[in-house]
Coordinates of N, CA and C in Angstrom, one line a residue:
M1 N 1.0 22.2 28.4 CA 0.5 22.1 27.1 C -0.5 23.3 26.9
N2 N -0.3 24.0 25.8 CA -1.2 25.1 25.5 C -2.5 24.6 24.8
I3 N -3.6 24.6 25.5 CA -4.8 24.0 25.0 C -5.4 24.9 23.9
K4 N -5.2 26.2 24.0 CA -5.7 27.1 23.0 C -5.1 26.8 21.6
E5 N -3.8 26.5 21.6 CA -3.1 26.2 20.4 C -3.6 24.8 19.9
Q6 N -3.8 23.9 20.8 CA -4.4 22.6 20.4 C -5.8 22.7 19.7
V7 N -6.6 23.6 20.3 CA -7.9 23.8 19.8 C -7.8 24.4 18.4
Q8 N -7.0 25.4 18.2 CA -6.8 26.0 16.9 C -6.4 24.9 15.9
R9 N -5.5 24.0 16.2 CA -5.0 23.0 15.3 C -6.1 22.0 15.0
I10 N -6.8 21.5 16.0 CA -7.8 20.5 15.7 C -9.0 21.1 14.9
D11 N -9.3 22.3 15.2 CA -10.4 23.0 14.5 C -10.0 23.3 13.0
K12 N -8.8 23.6 12.8 CA -8.3 23.8 11.4 C -8.5 22.5 10.6
M13 N -8.0 21.4 11.2 CA -8.1 20.1 10.6 C -9.6 19.7 10.3
V14 N -10.5 19.9 11.2 CA -11.9 19.6 11.1 C -12.4 20.5 9.9
S15 N -12.1 21.8 9.9 CA -12.5 22.7 8.9 C -12.2 22.3 7.5
Q16 N -11.0 21.6 7.4 CA -10.5 21.1 6.1 C -11.0 19.7 5.8
G17 N -11.9 19.2 6.6 CA -12.4 17.8 6.4 C -11.5 16.7 6.8
D18 N -10.4 17.0 7.4 CA -9.4 16.0 7.8 C -9.8 15.5 9.2
I19 N -11.0 15.0 9.4 CA -11.5 14.7 10.7 C -10.9 13.4 11.2
V20 N -10.7 12.4 10.4 CA -10.1 11.2 10.9 C -8.7 11.4 11.4
N21 N -7.9 12.2 10.7 CA -6.5 12.5 11.2 C -6.6 13.4 12.4
A22 N -7.6 14.2 12.5 CA -7.7 15.1 13.8 C -8.0 14.2 15.0
V23 N -8.8 13.2 14.8 CA -9.0 12.2 15.9 C -7.8 11.5 16.2
K24 N -7.1 11.0 15.2 CA -5.9 10.2 15.4 C -4.8 11.0 16.2
E25 N -4.7 12.3 15.8 CA -3.7 13.1 16.4 C -4.0 13.7 17.8
Y26 N -5.2 14.1 18.0 CA -5.6 14.9 19.2 C -6.4 14.1 20.2
F27 N -6.9 12.9 20.0 CA -7.6 12.2 21.0 C -6.7 11.3 21.8
A28 N -7.0 11.2 23.1 CA -6.4 10.3 24.0 C -6.9 8.9 23.6
E29 N -6.2 7.9 24.0 CA -6.6 6.5 23.7 C -7.9 6.1 24.3
D30 N -8.2 6.7 25.5 CA -9.4 6.3 26.2 C -10.5 7.4 26.1
A31 N -10.4 8.2 25.1 CA -11.4 9.3 24.9 C -12.8 8.7 24.6
T32 N -13.8 9.5 25.1 CA -15.2 9.1 24.9 C -15.9 10.3 24.2
T33 N -16.9 9.9 23.4 CA -17.7 10.9 22.7 C -19.2 10.6 22.9
S34 N -20.0 11.6 22.8 CA -21.5 11.5 22.8 C -22.1 12.6 22.1
D35 N -23.3 12.3 21.5 CA -23.9 13.4 20.7 C -25.4 13.5 21.2
Y36 N -26.1 14.5 20.6 CA -27.4 14.8 21.0 C -28.4 13.7 20.5
R37 N -27.9 12.7 19.7 CA -28.8 11.6 19.3 C -28.5 10.4 20.2
R38 N -27.7 10.6 21.2 CA -27.3 9.5 22.2 C -26.4 8.5 21.6
V39 N -25.6 8.8 20.6 CA -24.7 7.9 20.0 C -23.3 8.2 20.7
T40 N -22.7 7.1 21.2 CA -21.5 7.3 21.9 C -20.4 6.4 21.3
T41 N -19.1 6.8 21.7 CA -18.0 6.0 21.4 C -17.1 5.9 22.6
N42 N -16.4 4.8 22.8 CA -15.5 4.6 23.9 C -14.1 4.2 23.3
G43 N -13.2 5.1 23.4 CA -11.9 4.9 22.9 C -11.6 5.5 21.6
K44 N -10.4 5.9 21.3 CA -10.0 6.6 20.1 C -10.3 5.7 18.9
S45 N -10.0 4.4 19.0 CA -10.1 3.5 17.9 C -11.6 3.4 17.4
Q46 N -12.6 3.4 18.4 CA -14.0 3.4 18.0 C -14.4 4.7 17.3
M47 N -13.8 5.9 17.7 CA -14.1 7.1 17.1 C -13.5 7.2 15.7
V48 N -12.3 6.7 15.5 CA -11.7 6.6 14.2 C -12.6 5.8 13.2
E49 N -13.0 4.6 13.7 CA -13.8 3.8 12.9 C -15.2 4.5 12.5
K50 N -15.8 5.1 13.5 CA -17.0 5.8 13.2 C -16.8 6.9 12.2
M51 N -15.8 7.7 12.3 CA -15.5 8.8 11.4 C -15.1 8.3 10.0
E52 N -14.4 7.2 9.9 CA -14.1 6.6 8.6 C -15.3 6.2 7.9
G53 N -16.2 5.6 8.6 CA -17.5 5.2 8.1 C -18.4 6.3 7.6
F54 N -18.4 7.3 8.4 CA -19.2 8.5 8.1 C -18.6 9.2 6.9
L55 N -17.3 9.5 6.9 CA -16.7 10.2 5.8 C -16.9 9.4 4.5
G56 N -16.8 8.1 4.6 CA -17.0 7.2 3.4 C -18.4 7.3 2.8
A57 N -19.4 7.7 3.6 CA -20.8 7.8 3.2 C -21.1 9.2 2.5
I58 N -20.1 10.1 2.5 CA -20.3 11.4 2.0 C -20.1 11.4 0.5
D59 N -21.0 11.9 -0.3 CA -20.9 12.1 -1.7 C -20.2 13.4 -2.1
S60 N -20.6 14.5 -1.4 CA -20.0 15.8 -1.7 C -20.1 16.7 -0.5
V61 N -19.1 17.5 -0.3 CA -19.0 18.5 0.8 C -19.4 19.8 0.3
N62 N -20.6 20.4 0.7 CA -21.0 21.7 0.3 C -20.3 22.8 1.2
G63 N -19.9 22.4 2.4 CA -19.2 23.3 3.2 C -19.0 22.9 4.6
I64 N -17.9 23.2 5.2 CA -17.6 23.1 6.6 C -17.2 24.4 7.1
T65 N -17.9 25.0 8.0 CA -17.6 26.4 8.5 C -17.4 26.4 10.0
H66 N -16.2 26.9 10.3 CA -15.8 27.0 11.7 C -16.2 28.5 12.1
H67 N -17.1 28.6 13.0 CA -17.6 30.0 13.4 C -16.7 30.6 14.5
N68 N -16.6 29.9 15.6 CA -15.9 30.4 16.8 C -15.4 29.3 17.7
S69 N -14.5 29.6 18.5 CA -14.0 28.7 19.6 C -13.7 29.5 20.8
I70 N -13.9 28.8 21.9 CA -13.5 29.4 23.2 C -12.8 28.4 24.0
V71 N -11.9 28.8 24.8 CA -11.1 27.9 25.7 C -11.2 28.5 27.1
D72 N -11.4 27.6 28.1 CA -11.4 28.0 29.5 C -10.7 26.8 30.2
G73 N -9.5 27.0 30.6 CA -8.8 26.0 31.3 C -8.6 24.8 30.4
G74 N -9.1 23.6 30.9 CA -9.0 22.4 30.1 C -10.3 22.1 29.4
M75 N -11.1 23.1 29.1 CA -12.3 22.9 28.3 C -12.3 23.8 27.1
S76 N -12.9 23.3 26.0 CA -13.1 24.2 24.9 C -14.4 23.9 24.3
A77 N -14.9 24.9 23.5 CA -16.2 24.8 22.8 C -15.9 25.4 21.4
S78 N -16.3 24.7 20.4 CA -16.1 25.1 19.0 C -17.4 25.0 18.3
E79 N -17.8 26.0 17.5 CA -19.0 26.1 16.8 C -18.7 25.9 15.3
F80 N -19.4 24.9 14.7 CA -19.3 24.5 13.3 C -20.6 24.4 12.6
T81 N -20.6 24.6 11.3 CA -21.7 24.2 10.5 C -21.2 23.2 9.4
F82 N -21.8 22.0 9.3 CA -21.4 21.0 8.4 C -22.6 20.8 7.4
D83 N -22.2 20.8 6.1 CA -23.2 20.7 5.0 C -22.7 19.7 4.0
F84 N -23.4 18.5 4.0 CA -22.9 17.4 3.2 C -24.1 16.8 2.3
N85 N -23.8 16.3 1.1 CA -24.7 15.5 0.4 C -24.2 14.1 0.6
M86 N -25.0 13.2 0.9 CA -24.6 11.8 1.2 C -24.9 10.9 0.0
K87 N -24.1 9.8 0.0 CA -24.2 8.8 -1.1 C -25.6 8.2 -1.3
D88 N -26.4 8.2 -0.1 CA -27.7 7.6 -0.2 C -28.8 8.6 -0.7
G89 N -28.3 9.8 -1.1 CA -29.2 10.8 -1.6 C -29.7 11.8 -0.5
S90 N -29.4 11.5 0.7 CA -29.9 12.4 1.8 C -28.9 13.6 1.9
K91 N -29.3 14.6 2.7 CA -28.5 15.8 2.9 C -28.4 15.9 4.4
I92 N -27.2 16.3 4.8 CA -26.9 16.6 6.2 C -26.5 18.0 6.3
F93 N -27.2 18.7 7.2 CA -26.9 20.1 7.6 C -26.9 20.2 9.1
W94 N -25.7 20.2 9.7 CA -25.6 20.3 11.1 C -25.0 21.6 11.5
H95 N -25.6 22.3 12.5 CA -25.0 23.5 13.1 C -24.8 23.0 14.6
E96 N -23.6 22.8 15.0 CA -23.4 22.2 16.3 C -22.2 22.9 17.1
I97 N -22.3 22.7 18.4 CA -21.2 23.0 19.3 C -20.5 21.8 19.7
I98 N -19.2 21.8 19.6 CA -18.4 20.6 20.0 C -17.7 21.0 21.3
L99 N -18.1 20.4 22.4 CA -17.5 20.6 23.7 C -16.4 19.6 23.9
R100 N -15.2 20.0 24.2 CA -14.1 19.1 24.5 C -13.5 19.3 25.8
K101 N -13.2 18.2 26.5 CA -12.4 18.2 27.7 C -11.0 17.7 27.4
W102 N -10.0 18.4 27.8 CA -8.6 18.1 27.4 C -7.8 17.7 28.7
N103 N -6.8 16.8 28.5 CA -6.0 16.4 29.6 C -4.7 17.2 29.6
E104 N -3.8 17.0 30.5 CA -2.6 17.8 30.7 C -1.6 17.6 29.5
E105 N -1.8 16.5 28.8 CA -0.9 16.2 27.6 C -1.4 16.9 26.4
G106 N -2.5 17.6 26.4 CA -3.1 18.2 25.3 C -3.9 17.3 24.4
K107 N -4.5 16.3 25.0 CA -5.3 15.3 24.2 C -6.7 15.4 24.7
V108 N -7.7 15.2 23.7 CA -9.1 15.2 24.1 C -9.4 13.9 24.8
I109 N -10.0 14.1 26.0 CA -10.5 12.9 26.7 C -12.0 12.7 26.7
Q110 N -12.7 13.8 26.4 CA -14.1 13.7 26.2 C -14.6 14.8 25.2
E111 N -15.5 14.3 24.3 CA -16.0 15.2 23.3 C -17.5 15.0 23.2
E112 N -18.3 16.1 23.3 CA -19.7 16.1 23.3 C -20.2 17.0 22.2
Y113 N -21.2 16.6 21.5 CA -21.8 17.4 20.4 C -23.2 17.9 20.8
F114 N -23.4 19.2 20.6 CA -24.7 19.8 20.9 C -25.3 20.5 19.7
D115 N -26.6 20.3 19.5 CA -27.3 20.9 18.4 C -27.4 22.4 18.6
A116 N -26.9 23.2 17.7 CA -26.9 24.6 17.9 C -28.1 25.3 17.2
E117 N -28.9 24.5 16.6 CA -30.1 25.1 15.9 C -31.1 25.7 16.8

């Protein structure tokens, strides 16, 4: 499996705001995630549920910018900026690095988010 092509595909979906479908298509069933706020998920279904809830709380998208990605073997790192107005009146502006570990089938088995500010 060509991981570089998989990274390009998932990053394109994320850039377009199609995050739930990106998880559904590119995550292994037993994938785990963690972020710099110590929020974790265990399994693709938990991540889909988390992303559906998050996207449902967005009032408007000011921008999703994909800056760069690198691939080294079965690991990738993608840099994004996310800018959202939320339904509760708050604003989210995240500049983050998404580190992914991939399996031989081209599925994400681990994803970690790092604050790039």
